Coordinates of C-alpha atoms and ligand atoms in Angstrom, one line a residue:
Chain A
M9 CA -8.8 16.6 -36.9
L10 CA -5.6 14.4 -36.9
E11 CA -2.6 15.6 -38.7
I12 CA 0.5 13.4 -39.2
S13 CA 3.6 15.0 -40.6
D14 CA 6.9 13.4 -41.6
L15 CA 6.6 10.6 -39.1
V16 CA 9.7 8.3 -38.9
T17 CA 9.6 5.2 -36.7
A18 CA 12.3 2.6 -36.5
Y19 CA 12.9 -0.6 -34.6
G20 CA 16.7 -0.6 -34.4
P21 CA 18.0 -0.2 -38.0
V22 CA 14.6 -1.2 -39.5
K23 CA 12.6 1.9 -40.5
A24 CA 8.9 0.9 -40.3
L25 CA 7.8 4.5 -41.1
D26 CA 9.9 6.6 -43.4
G27 CA 8.4 10.1 -43.5
V28 CA 4.7 9.5 -43.4
S29 CA 2.3 12.4 -43.7
M30 CA -1.5 12.5 -43.9
T31 CA -4.5 14.2 -42.5
V32 CA -7.5 12.4 -41.1
P33 CA -10.5 14.8 -41.2
A34 CA -13.5 14.8 -39.0
G35 CA -16.6 13.0 -40.4
K36 CA -14.5 10.9 -42.8
I37 CA -13.0 7.5 -42.9
T38 CA -9.4 7.4 -44.0
A39 CA -8.2 4.0 -45.0
V40 CA -4.5 3.1 -44.9
L41 CA -3.8 0.0 -47.1
G42 CA -0.8 -2.0 -47.8
A43 CA 0.8 -5.5 -47.7
N44 CA 2.3 -7.3 -44.8
G45 CA 5.0 -5.3 -43.2
A46 CA 4.1 -2.1 -45.0
G47 CA 4.1 -0.2 -41.6
K48 CA 0.3 0.1 -41.0
T49 CA 0.4 -1.2 -37.5
S50 CA 3.5 0.9 -36.8
L51 CA 1.7 4.0 -38.0
L52 CA -1.2 3.5 -35.5
R53 CA 1.1 2.5 -32.7
T54 CA 3.2 5.6 -33.2
V55 CA 0.2 7.9 -33.4
S56 CA -1.2 6.6 -30.1
G57 CA 2.2 6.7 -28.4
L58 CA 2.8 3.0 -27.9
V59 CA 5.9 3.4 -30.0
R60 CA 7.9 6.5 -30.0
S61 CA 8.7 8.2 -33.3
R62 CA 12.3 9.2 -34.3
S63 CA 11.0 12.4 -35.8
G64 CA 7.9 14.0 -37.1
Q65 CA 4.7 15.3 -35.5
V66 CA 1.2 14.1 -34.6
R67 CA -1.4 16.8 -34.0
L68 CA -4.9 16.3 -32.7
E69 CA -7.2 19.3 -33.2
G70 CA -4.1 21.5 -33.7
R71 CA -2.5 20.3 -30.5
D72 CA 0.9 18.6 -30.6
I73 CA 0.5 15.2 -29.0
T74 CA 3.6 13.5 -30.4
R75 CA 5.1 13.0 -27.0
A76 CA 1.9 12.7 -24.9
P77 CA 1.9 9.5 -22.7
V78 CA -0.3 6.7 -24.0
E79 CA -2.5 6.9 -20.9
E80 CA -3.4 10.5 -21.9
M81 CA -4.5 9.8 -25.4
V82 CA -8.0 8.6 -24.5
R83 CA -8.5 11.7 -22.5
L84 CA -7.4 13.8 -25.4
G85 CA -10.1 12.1 -27.6
M86 CA -8.2 9.3 -29.3
A87 CA -9.3 5.7 -29.1
H88 CA -7.1 2.9 -30.6
V89 CA -8.3 -0.6 -31.2
P90 CA -5.1 -2.5 -31.5
E91 CA -4.3 -5.4 -33.9
G92 CA -5.5 -8.7 -32.7
R93 CA -8.6 -7.3 -31.0
G94 CA -7.3 -6.4 -27.5
V95 CA -10.1 -7.8 -25.4
I96 CA -8.9 -8.4 -21.8
A97 CA -9.6 -12.1 -21.8
E98 CA -9.8 -12.6 -18.0
L99 CA -12.3 -9.9 -17.5
T100 CA -16.0 -10.2 -18.2
V101 CA -17.7 -8.6 -21.2
E102 CA -19.2 -6.0 -18.9
E103 CA -15.9 -5.2 -17.2
N104 CA -14.2 -4.7 -20.5
L105 CA -16.9 -2.3 -21.5
R106 CA -16.7 -0.4 -18.1
L107 CA -13.0 0.1 -18.8
G108 CA -14.0 2.0 -22.0
G109 CA -15.8 4.7 -20.1
L110 CA -13.8 4.6 -16.9
F111 CA -12.0 7.9 -17.1
R112 CA -15.1 9.8 -18.1
K113 CA -16.4 12.0 -15.3
D114 CA -20.1 12.1 -16.4
K115 CA -22.4 9.6 -14.8
D116 CA -24.2 8.3 -17.9
A117 CA -21.5 5.6 -18.6
V118 CA -24.0 3.0 -17.4
A119 CA -26.6 4.1 -19.8
Q120 CA -24.0 4.0 -22.5
I121 CA -23.1 0.4 -21.8
E122 CA -26.8 -0.5 -22.1
H123 CA -26.8 1.3 -25.4
T124 CA -23.8 -0.8 -26.5
Y125 CA -25.8 -3.9 -25.7
E126 CA -28.6 -2.7 -27.9
L127 CA -26.1 -2.2 -30.7
F128 CA -24.6 -5.6 -30.1
P129 CA -27.2 -7.9 -28.6
A130 CA -24.8 -10.8 -28.5
L131 CA -22.7 -8.9 -26.0
G132 CA -25.7 -8.2 -23.8
E133 CA -26.5 -11.9 -23.6
R134 CA -23.0 -12.6 -22.5
R135 CA -22.3 -9.6 -20.3
K136 CA -21.3 -11.7 -17.2
R137 CA -19.1 -14.1 -19.1
A138 CA -15.4 -13.9 -19.3
A139 CA -14.3 -12.3 -22.6
H140 CA -12.3 -15.3 -23.7
T141 CA -15.5 -17.2 -24.2
L142 CA -16.5 -14.9 -27.0
S143 CA -16.2 -15.7 -30.7
G144 CA -14.0 -13.7 -33.0
G145 CA -16.8 -11.5 -34.2
E146 CA -18.1 -10.9 -30.7
R147 CA -14.7 -9.9 -29.6
Q148 CA -14.4 -7.4 -32.4
Q149 CA -17.8 -6.0 -31.4
L150 CA -16.6 -5.8 -27.8
V151 CA -13.5 -3.8 -28.6
V152 CA -15.2 -1.5 -31.0
G153 CA -18.0 -0.9 -28.5
R154 CA -15.5 -0.4 -25.8
A155 CA -13.6 2.2 -27.8
L156 CA -16.7 4.1 -28.6
L157 CA -17.7 4.3 -24.9
A158 CA -14.8 6.7 -24.5
R159 CA -16.6 9.0 -27.0
P160 CA -13.5 9.6 -29.0
K161 CA -13.0 12.2 -31.7
V162 CA -10.5 10.1 -33.5
L163 CA -10.8 6.3 -33.8
L164 CA -7.8 4.2 -34.9
L165 CA -8.8 0.7 -36.1
D166 CA -6.1 -1.9 -36.8
E167 CA -7.3 -4.6 -39.2
P168 CA -10.8 -5.0 -37.7
S169 CA -11.8 -7.4 -40.5
L170 CA -8.9 -9.9 -39.8
G171 CA -10.3 -13.4 -39.5
L172 CA -13.9 -12.4 -39.5
A173 CA -16.8 -13.6 -41.7
P174 CA -17.8 -11.1 -44.4
M175 CA -21.2 -10.6 -42.7
V176 CA -19.6 -9.6 -39.4
V177 CA -17.2 -7.3 -41.2
N178 CA -20.1 -5.6 -43.0
Q179 CA -22.0 -5.1 -39.8
I180 CA -19.1 -3.5 -38.1
F181 CA -18.0 -1.4 -41.0
G182 CA -21.7 -0.3 -41.5
L183 CA -21.9 0.7 -37.9
V184 CA -18.7 2.7 -38.1
R185 CA -19.8 4.4 -41.3
D186 CA -23.1 5.4 -39.7
L187 CA -21.4 6.8 -36.6
V188 CA -19.0 8.8 -38.7
D189 CA -21.8 10.3 -40.7
R190 CA -23.9 11.1 -37.6
T191 CA -21.3 12.3 -35.2
G192 CA -18.4 13.6 -37.2
L193 CA -16.0 11.1 -35.8
A194 CA -12.7 10.8 -37.6
V195 CA -11.6 7.3 -38.4
L196 CA -8.2 6.1 -39.4
L197 CA -8.7 2.5 -40.6
V198 CA -5.8 0.2 -41.3
E199 CA -6.6 -2.8 -43.5
Q200 CA -5.0 -5.4 -45.7
N201 CA -8.5 -6.2 -46.9
A202 CA -8.4 -3.3 -49.3
K203 CA -11.6 -4.1 -51.1
S204 CA -13.9 -3.9 -48.1
A205 CA -12.0 -1.0 -46.6
L206 CA -12.3 1.1 -49.8
S207 CA -16.0 0.3 -50.0
I208 CA -16.7 2.3 -46.8
A209 CA -13.8 4.8 -46.8
D210 CA -13.7 8.3 -48.1
T211 CA -10.0 8.5 -48.7
G212 CA -7.5 5.7 -49.4
I213 CA -3.8 5.9 -48.6
V214 CA -1.5 3.2 -49.9
L215 CA 1.6 2.5 -47.8
S216 CA 4.6 0.5 -49.0
L217 CA 7.7 -0.1 -47.0
G218 CA 7.0 2.8 -44.7
K219 CA 6.3 5.3 -47.4
V220 CA 3.0 6.7 -48.7
V221 CA 2.9 5.8 -52.4
A222 CA -0.6 6.9 -53.2
T223 CA -3.4 9.1 -51.7
D224 CA -6.7 9.5 -53.4
D225 CA -10.4 9.3 -53.2
A226 CA -11.4 5.8 -52.2
K227 CA -13.5 5.3 -55.3
V228 CA -10.7 6.4 -57.6
L229 CA -8.2 4.1 -55.8
A230 CA -10.6 1.2 -56.1
A231 CA -10.9 1.8 -59.8
D232 CA -7.1 2.2 -60.4
E233 CA -6.3 -1.2 -61.8
Q234 CA -2.5 -0.7 -61.9
L235 CA -2.3 0.4 -58.3
R236 CA -4.6 -2.4 -57.2
H237 CA -2.4 -5.0 -58.8
A238 CA 0.9 -3.4 -57.6
Y239 CA 0.0 -2.9 -54.0
L240 CA -3.5 -4.0 -53.0
G241 CA -3.6 -7.5 -54.4
F242 CA -7.2 -7.5 -55.9
Chain B
M26 CA -10.0 -38.8 16.7
E27 CA -8.9 -36.0 18.9
K28 CA -5.4 -36.2 17.5
F29 CA -6.7 -36.1 13.9
L30 CA -8.9 -33.1 14.7
N31 CA -6.1 -31.2 16.3
I32 CA -3.7 -32.0 13.5
T33 CA -6.3 -30.8 11.1
L34 CA -6.9 -27.6 13.0
S35 CA -3.2 -26.7 13.3
G36 CA -2.8 -27.5 9.6
L37 CA -5.6 -25.1 8.7
T38 CA -4.1 -22.4 10.9
V39 CA -0.7 -22.6 9.3
G40 CA -2.4 -22.9 6.0
F41 CA -4.1 -19.6 6.3
I42 CA -0.8 -17.9 7.0
Y43 CA 0.8 -19.6 4.0
A44 CA -2.2 -18.4 2.0
A45 CA -1.7 -14.8 3.1
F46 CA 1.9 -15.0 2.1
A47 CA 1.1 -16.8 -1.2
L48 CA -1.4 -14.1 -1.9
C49 CA 1.2 -11.4 -1.9
L50 CA 3.4 -13.4 -4.3
V51 CA 0.4 -13.8 -6.5
L52 CA -0.5 -10.1 -6.4
I53 CA 2.9 -9.3 -7.8
F54 CA 3.2 -12.2 -10.2
R55 CA -0.1 -11.4 -11.8
A56 CA 0.9 -7.8 -12.5
T57 CA 4.5 -8.2 -13.4
R58 CA 5.3 -11.9 -14.0
L59 CA 7.9 -11.6 -11.3
I60 CA 8.5 -13.4 -8.0
N61 CA 9.5 -10.9 -5.4
F62 CA 12.2 -12.8 -3.4
G63 CA 12.4 -9.8 -1.1
Q64 CA 8.8 -10.2 0.1
G65 CA 9.7 -12.2 3.2
A66 CA 12.5 -9.9 4.2
Q67 CA 10.3 -6.9 3.8
A68 CA 7.7 -8.5 6.1
M69 CA 10.4 -9.5 8.6
F70 CA 11.6 -5.9 8.7
T71 CA 8.1 -4.5 9.3
T72 CA 7.6 -7.1 12.1
Y73 CA 10.7 -5.7 13.8
I74 CA 9.2 -2.2 13.4
A75 CA 6.1 -3.4 15.2
L76 CA 8.2 -5.1 17.9
E77 CA 10.2 -2.0 18.4
L78 CA 7.1 0.0 19.1
I79 CA 5.6 -2.7 21.3
N80 CA 8.8 -2.9 23.3
R81 CA 8.6 0.9 23.8
G82 CA 5.1 0.5 25.3
A83 CA 2.8 0.6 22.4
S84 CA 0.0 -1.9 22.2
Y85 CA 0.0 -4.9 19.9
W86 CA -2.6 -3.2 17.7
I87 CA -0.5 -0.1 17.2
G88 CA 2.4 -2.3 16.3
L89 CA 0.2 -4.2 13.9
L90 CA -1.0 -1.0 12.3
A91 CA 2.6 0.3 12.0
A92 CA 3.7 -3.0 10.4
L93 CA 0.9 -2.9 7.8
V94 CA 1.4 0.7 6.9
S95 CA 5.2 0.4 6.6
G96 CA 4.7 -2.9 4.6
F97 CA 2.4 -1.0 2.2
V98 CA 4.9 1.9 1.9
I99 CA 8.0 -0.3 1.5
G100 CA 6.2 -2.5 -1.1
G101 CA 5.3 0.6 -3.2
L102 CA 8.8 2.1 -2.9
V103 CA 10.4 -1.2 -3.9
E104 CA 8.3 -1.3 -7.1
R105 CA 8.8 2.3 -8.0
F106 CA 12.4 2.8 -7.3
V107 CA 14.0 -0.6 -7.4
V108 CA 12.1 -2.8 -9.8
R109 CA 10.7 -0.2 -12.2
P110 CA 14.1 1.0 -13.4
V111 CA 15.2 -2.5 -14.5
E112 CA 11.8 -3.6 -15.8
T113 CA 12.5 -2.9 -19.4
G114 CA 15.7 -5.0 -19.3
P115 CA 15.9 -8.8 -19.3
E116 CA 13.6 -10.4 -16.8
I117 CA 16.5 -12.0 -14.9
N118 CA 17.6 -8.5 -13.9
A119 CA 14.4 -7.8 -12.1
V120 CA 14.6 -11.2 -10.3
I121 CA 18.2 -10.5 -9.2
V122 CA 17.1 -7.1 -8.0
T123 CA 14.4 -8.6 -5.8
L124 CA 17.1 -10.9 -4.3
G125 CA 19.0 -7.7 -3.6
V126 CA 16.0 -6.5 -1.7
F127 CA 16.0 -9.6 0.4
I128 CA 19.7 -9.2 1.3
F129 CA 19.2 -5.5 2.0
F130 CA 16.4 -5.9 4.5
V131 CA 18.0 -8.9 6.2
A132 CA 21.2 -7.0 6.6
L133 CA 19.5 -3.8 7.6
A134 CA 17.4 -5.6 10.3
A135 CA 20.6 -7.2 11.7
V136 CA 22.3 -3.8 11.9
V137 CA 19.3 -1.9 13.3
F138 CA 17.6 -4.5 15.5
G139 CA 20.4 -7.0 16.1
N140 CA 21.0 -10.5 14.9
T141 CA 19.5 -12.3 17.8
F142 CA 16.2 -14.0 18.7
E143 CA 13.6 -11.8 20.3
S144 CA 10.2 -12.9 21.5
F145 CA 7.2 -11.4 19.8
P146 CA 4.0 -11.0 21.9
S147 CA 0.8 -12.7 20.8
A148 CA -2.5 -10.8 20.4
F149 CA -4.5 -13.4 22.3
S150 CA -4.0 -16.3 24.7
L151 CA -1.9 -19.2 23.6
T152 CA -3.6 -21.9 25.6
G153 CA -5.7 -24.4 23.8
L154 CA -9.5 -24.0 23.8
Q155 CA -11.8 -26.6 25.3
V156 CA -14.9 -27.5 23.5
G157 CA -17.2 -30.0 25.1
G158 CA -14.8 -32.5 26.7
L159 CA -12.2 -32.0 24.0
D160 CA -8.9 -30.3 24.5
L161 CA -8.3 -28.6 21.3
A162 CA -4.8 -27.6 20.0
L163 CA -6.6 -24.5 18.6
T164 CA -5.8 -21.4 20.6
R165 CA -7.6 -18.0 20.7
N166 CA -4.6 -16.5 19.0
E167 CA -4.9 -19.0 16.2
L168 CA -8.5 -18.2 15.8
Y169 CA -7.4 -14.5 15.5
N170 CA -4.9 -15.5 12.9
I171 CA -7.5 -17.2 10.8
A172 CA -10.0 -14.4 11.2
A173 CA -7.4 -11.7 10.3
V174 CA -6.4 -13.5 7.1
L175 CA -10.1 -14.0 6.2
I176 CA -10.9 -10.4 6.8
A177 CA -8.0 -9.3 4.7
L178 CA -9.0 -11.6 2.0
V179 CA -12.6 -10.4 2.0
L180 CA -11.4 -6.8 1.8
L181 CA -9.0 -7.6 -1.0
T182 CA -11.8 -9.4 -3.0
L183 CA -14.1 -6.5 -2.5
L184 CA -11.5 -4.1 -3.7
F185 CA -10.6 -6.1 -6.8
Q186 CA -14.1 -7.3 -7.8
F187 CA -16.3 -4.4 -6.9
T188 CA -14.5 -1.1 -7.2
S189 CA -13.3 0.8 -10.2
L190 CA -9.8 0.9 -8.8
G191 CA -9.8 -2.9 -8.6
L192 CA -11.1 -3.1 -12.1
R193 CA -8.2 -0.9 -13.3
M194 CA -5.7 -2.9 -11.3
R195 CA -6.9 -6.1 -12.9
A196 CA -6.9 -4.5 -16.4
A197 CA -3.3 -3.4 -15.8
A198 CA -2.3 -6.9 -14.7
F199 CA -4.0 -8.8 -17.4
G200 CA -3.7 -6.5 -20.4
Q201 CA -1.1 -3.9 -19.8
E202 CA -1.1 -2.4 -23.3
V203 CA -4.8 -2.4 -23.7
A204 CA -5.3 -0.9 -20.3
R205 CA -2.9 2.0 -21.2
L206 CA -4.8 2.6 -24.4
L207 CA -8.0 2.9 -22.3
G208 CA -6.4 5.5 -20.1
V209 CA -5.5 3.3 -17.1
R210 CA -2.3 4.6 -15.4
V211 CA -0.6 1.3 -15.4
G212 CA 2.5 2.5 -13.5
Q213 CA 0.4 3.6 -10.6
M214 CA -1.5 0.4 -10.6
L215 CA 1.7 -1.6 -10.4
T216 CA 3.0 0.5 -7.5
L217 CA -0.3 0.0 -5.7
G218 CA -0.2 -3.8 -6.4
W219 CA 3.3 -4.1 -4.9
A220 CA 2.2 -1.9 -2.0
L221 CA -0.8 -4.2 -1.3
A222 CA 1.4 -7.2 -1.6
G223 CA 3.7 -5.6 1.0
L224 CA 0.8 -5.1 3.3
F225 CA -0.3 -8.7 3.0
G226 CA 3.2 -9.9 3.5
S227 CA 3.5 -7.8 6.7
L228 CA 0.2 -9.3 8.0
A229 CA 1.5 -12.8 7.4
G230 CA 4.8 -11.8 9.0
I231 CA 3.1 -10.5 12.2
L232 CA 0.7 -13.4 12.5
I233 CA 3.5 -15.9 12.2
A234 CA 5.6 -14.0 14.8
G235 CA 2.8 -13.9 17.4
G236 CA 3.9 -15.8 20.5
T237 CA 7.2 -17.0 19.0
L238 CA 10.7 -15.8 18.4
V239 CA 11.8 -13.5 15.6
S240 CA 15.2 -13.1 14.1
P241 CA 16.2 -11.5 10.7
N242 CA 15.7 -15.0 9.1
Y243 CA 12.5 -16.1 10.8
M244 CA 10.5 -15.6 7.6
D245 CA 12.7 -17.8 5.4
G246 CA 10.6 -21.0 5.9
V247 CA 7.4 -19.2 5.3
V248 CA 8.7 -17.7 2.1
V249 CA 9.4 -21.2 0.8
F250 CA 6.1 -22.6 1.8
G251 CA 4.2 -19.5 0.7
F252 CA 5.9 -19.9 -2.7
V253 CA 5.0 -23.5 -2.9
A254 CA 1.4 -22.6 -2.0
A255 CA 1.3 -20.0 -4.7
V256 CA 2.7 -22.3 -7.3
L257 CA 0.1 -25.0 -6.3
G258 CA -2.6 -22.5 -6.9
G259 CA -1.3 -21.4 -10.3
L260 CA 0.6 -18.3 -9.3
D261 CA -2.0 -15.9 -10.7
S262 CA -5.2 -16.8 -8.9
F263 CA -6.2 -15.4 -5.5
I264 CA -8.4 -18.4 -4.8
G265 CA -5.6 -20.6 -5.9
A266 CA -3.3 -19.0 -3.4
V267 CA -5.7 -19.6 -0.6
V268 CA -6.5 -23.2 -1.6
G269 CA -2.8 -23.8 -2.2
G270 CA -2.0 -22.5 1.3
L271 CA -4.6 -24.6 3.0
V272 CA -3.6 -27.8 1.1
L273 CA 0.0 -27.2 2.0
G274 CA -0.7 -26.4 5.6
L275 CA -2.8 -29.5 6.0
T276 CA -0.2 -31.7 4.2
N277 CA 2.5 -30.4 6.4
S278 CA 0.5 -30.9 9.5
Y279 CA -0.5 -34.5 8.6
V280 CA 3.0 -35.4 7.6
S281 CA 4.5 -34.0 10.8
G282 CA 1.8 -35.5 12.9
Y283 CA 1.7 -39.0 11.5
A284 CA 5.1 -39.5 9.9
G285 CA 7.6 -37.1 11.6
Q286 CA 8.5 -33.5 11.6
E287 CA 11.7 -34.1 9.6
L288 CA 9.6 -35.2 6.6
I289 CA 7.7 -31.9 6.2
T290 CA 9.8 -30.6 3.3
L291 CA 9.6 -33.9 1.5
G292 CA 5.8 -33.9 1.9
A293 CA 5.6 -30.4 0.5
L294 CA 7.7 -31.4 -2.4
A295 CA 5.7 -34.5 -3.0
I296 CA 2.4 -32.6 -3.1
L297 CA 4.0 -30.0 -5.4
I298 CA 5.1 -32.6 -7.9
V299 CA 1.8 -34.5 -7.8
V300 CA -0.2 -31.3 -8.5
L301 CA 2.1 -30.0 -11.2
L302 CA 2.1 -33.4 -12.9
L303 CA -1.7 -33.5 -12.9
K304 CA -2.2 -29.8 -13.7
P305 CA 1.0 -28.2 -15.0
G306 CA -0.5 -24.7 -14.7
G307 CA -1.4 -25.2 -11.0
L308 CA -4.8 -25.8 -9.5
F309 CA -6.4 -22.5 -10.6
A310 CA -4.4 -21.0 -13.3
S311 CA -6.7 -18.3 -14.6
S312 CA -4.7 -16.8 -17.5
V313 CA -4.6 -19.8 -19.7
A314 CA -7.2 -18.1 -21.7
R315 CA -4.7 -15.3 -22.7
R316 CA -2.4 -17.7 -24.4
V317 CA -5.1 -18.7 -26.9
Ligands
LIG401 N1 8.4 -4.7 -32.4 C1 9.1 -4.8 -33.6 N2 10.4 -5.0 -33.6 C2 11.1 -5.0 -34.7 N3 10.6 -4.8 -35.9 C3 9.3 -4.6 -36.0 C4 8.4 -4.6 -34.9 N4 7.2 -4.4 -35.3 C5 7.2 -4.3 -36.6 N5 8.4 -4.4 -37.1 C6 8.8 -4.3 -38.5 O1 8.4 -3.1 -39.0 C7 7.9 -3.3 -40.3 C8 6.4 -2.8 -40.3 O2 5.6 -3.6 -39.5 P1 4.1 -3.4 -39.2 O3 3.7 -4.3 -38.2 O4 3.9 -2.0 -38.9 O5 3.4 -3.8 -40.6 P2 1.9 -4.0 -41.0 O6 1.7 -3.2 -42.2 O7 1.0 -3.7 -39.8 O8 1.9 -5.5 -41.3 P3 0.6 -6.6 -41.1 O9 -0.3 -6.3 -42.3 O10 1.3 -7.9 -41.2 O11 0.0 -6.3 -39.8 C9 8.0 -4.7 -40.7 O12 9.2 -4.8 -41.4 C10 8.2 -5.4 -39.3 O13 9.0 -6.5 -39.5
LIG402 MG1 -0.4 -4.8 -38.8

């Protein structure tokens, strides 16, 4: 579904990505793990076009999207939930959700929003409230729900577990897993929280200083004690 | 009593015009965190366009329409071709560029229309209304000014709160990056925001000019008071701009009515200081939430 090859991204002299390649297949969750500053956020931001790569290629369903404008990505089938949640605090919950399906031409966006409320009842109860009144968990539900309203083929998630209670993390991860299995969505999940991420992912990729240092089946990675100690901290 | 009533009425009238002008500063500040110092000069220029048409025999309303349309177009052009290219640089560059816009339009107006005072017609009669036995300072033209600002305000609110375009504009203003990820064409929204600001500025410009004299500098005072009104309201709230405009209009009117014309600026400064001391973000700062 999503193919990343030899991606190099730099901020001035600092190389955040130093030749990263990976494939993110449909119907699977691919988890990218690594410590602070490993380049996880840079990877997602480069893939969605928020940051421009020095070299390398990103292909979505075989189509080269490396230079596509950010605004186009969602139309091409890519949704990116940025680090730090990305709710628009001044807008209401409902307005945030409406933005999710805005570019879609079909008319069932309203029904889809109702469906999101069924998935996350807490959002339904607060639909007319400004998004900054939500708790951290509710905000995460809001941004994931909003991203799904675009009906993406590829979903990029940047540290969805950050600062959330384990129960909320499990709920959101469970939901994503279920969706991936049912719809064939491809998920590229970036996490420092390697343990939870590997528990739902199919494949794990370990990033260190902008380079891929390991790629393997999630279960194998989780069992690899040496690697866990060296890079994953558990 | 009659004096108090009249002073209040004229304060409200002026206040609505300050509000209109504050609104266009707020429109731009919300979206780009910039003060457009060229706003008043753009409005002045479009008032001259209207005056030129009226002098050649067009009606006031055609003139108004021409000013609004040209204000809209100029606003959009300024964003797209003057501000956008320096947007990625240091913020001060963009501020200086808007000062350049100010100088450009003042100079252009002086060259094209002449650096003299010309009288601008009013839409309606300038004689005070009589209600019961009272001679009011309020004229038909002032009622029209208030109504025009109110109508524009209602339309703007409808656009922003109830249309998908308005939602996209707000998203672009409050969460640029997220909006882009959701497919909002942020660049277009910014251009549109500046265009709408241009339109509002031109409305304020024409209303102020009605029944008075215009010169290339006639907007300068309004710019200052509009800016103060916008700051009073918190710089990024529409309601704040309107309330700020009315508060300032009333303050100015009371000060000049009871204390003396020459104290107006001091009064405005005083109210600004008091409000900012009590509420440093302004009366209606809406984006405090984002800094959490
Ligand atoms: N905007 C930026 N300007 C300059 N350097 C940056 C910028 N963003 C990231 N970096 C640098 O690039 C490297 C990778 O950062 P990145 O944010 O991608 O890491 P990360 O794996 O997401 O870390 P974290 O787990 O803390 O979120 C770091 O060395 C960081 O300091
Ligand atoms: Mg990160």
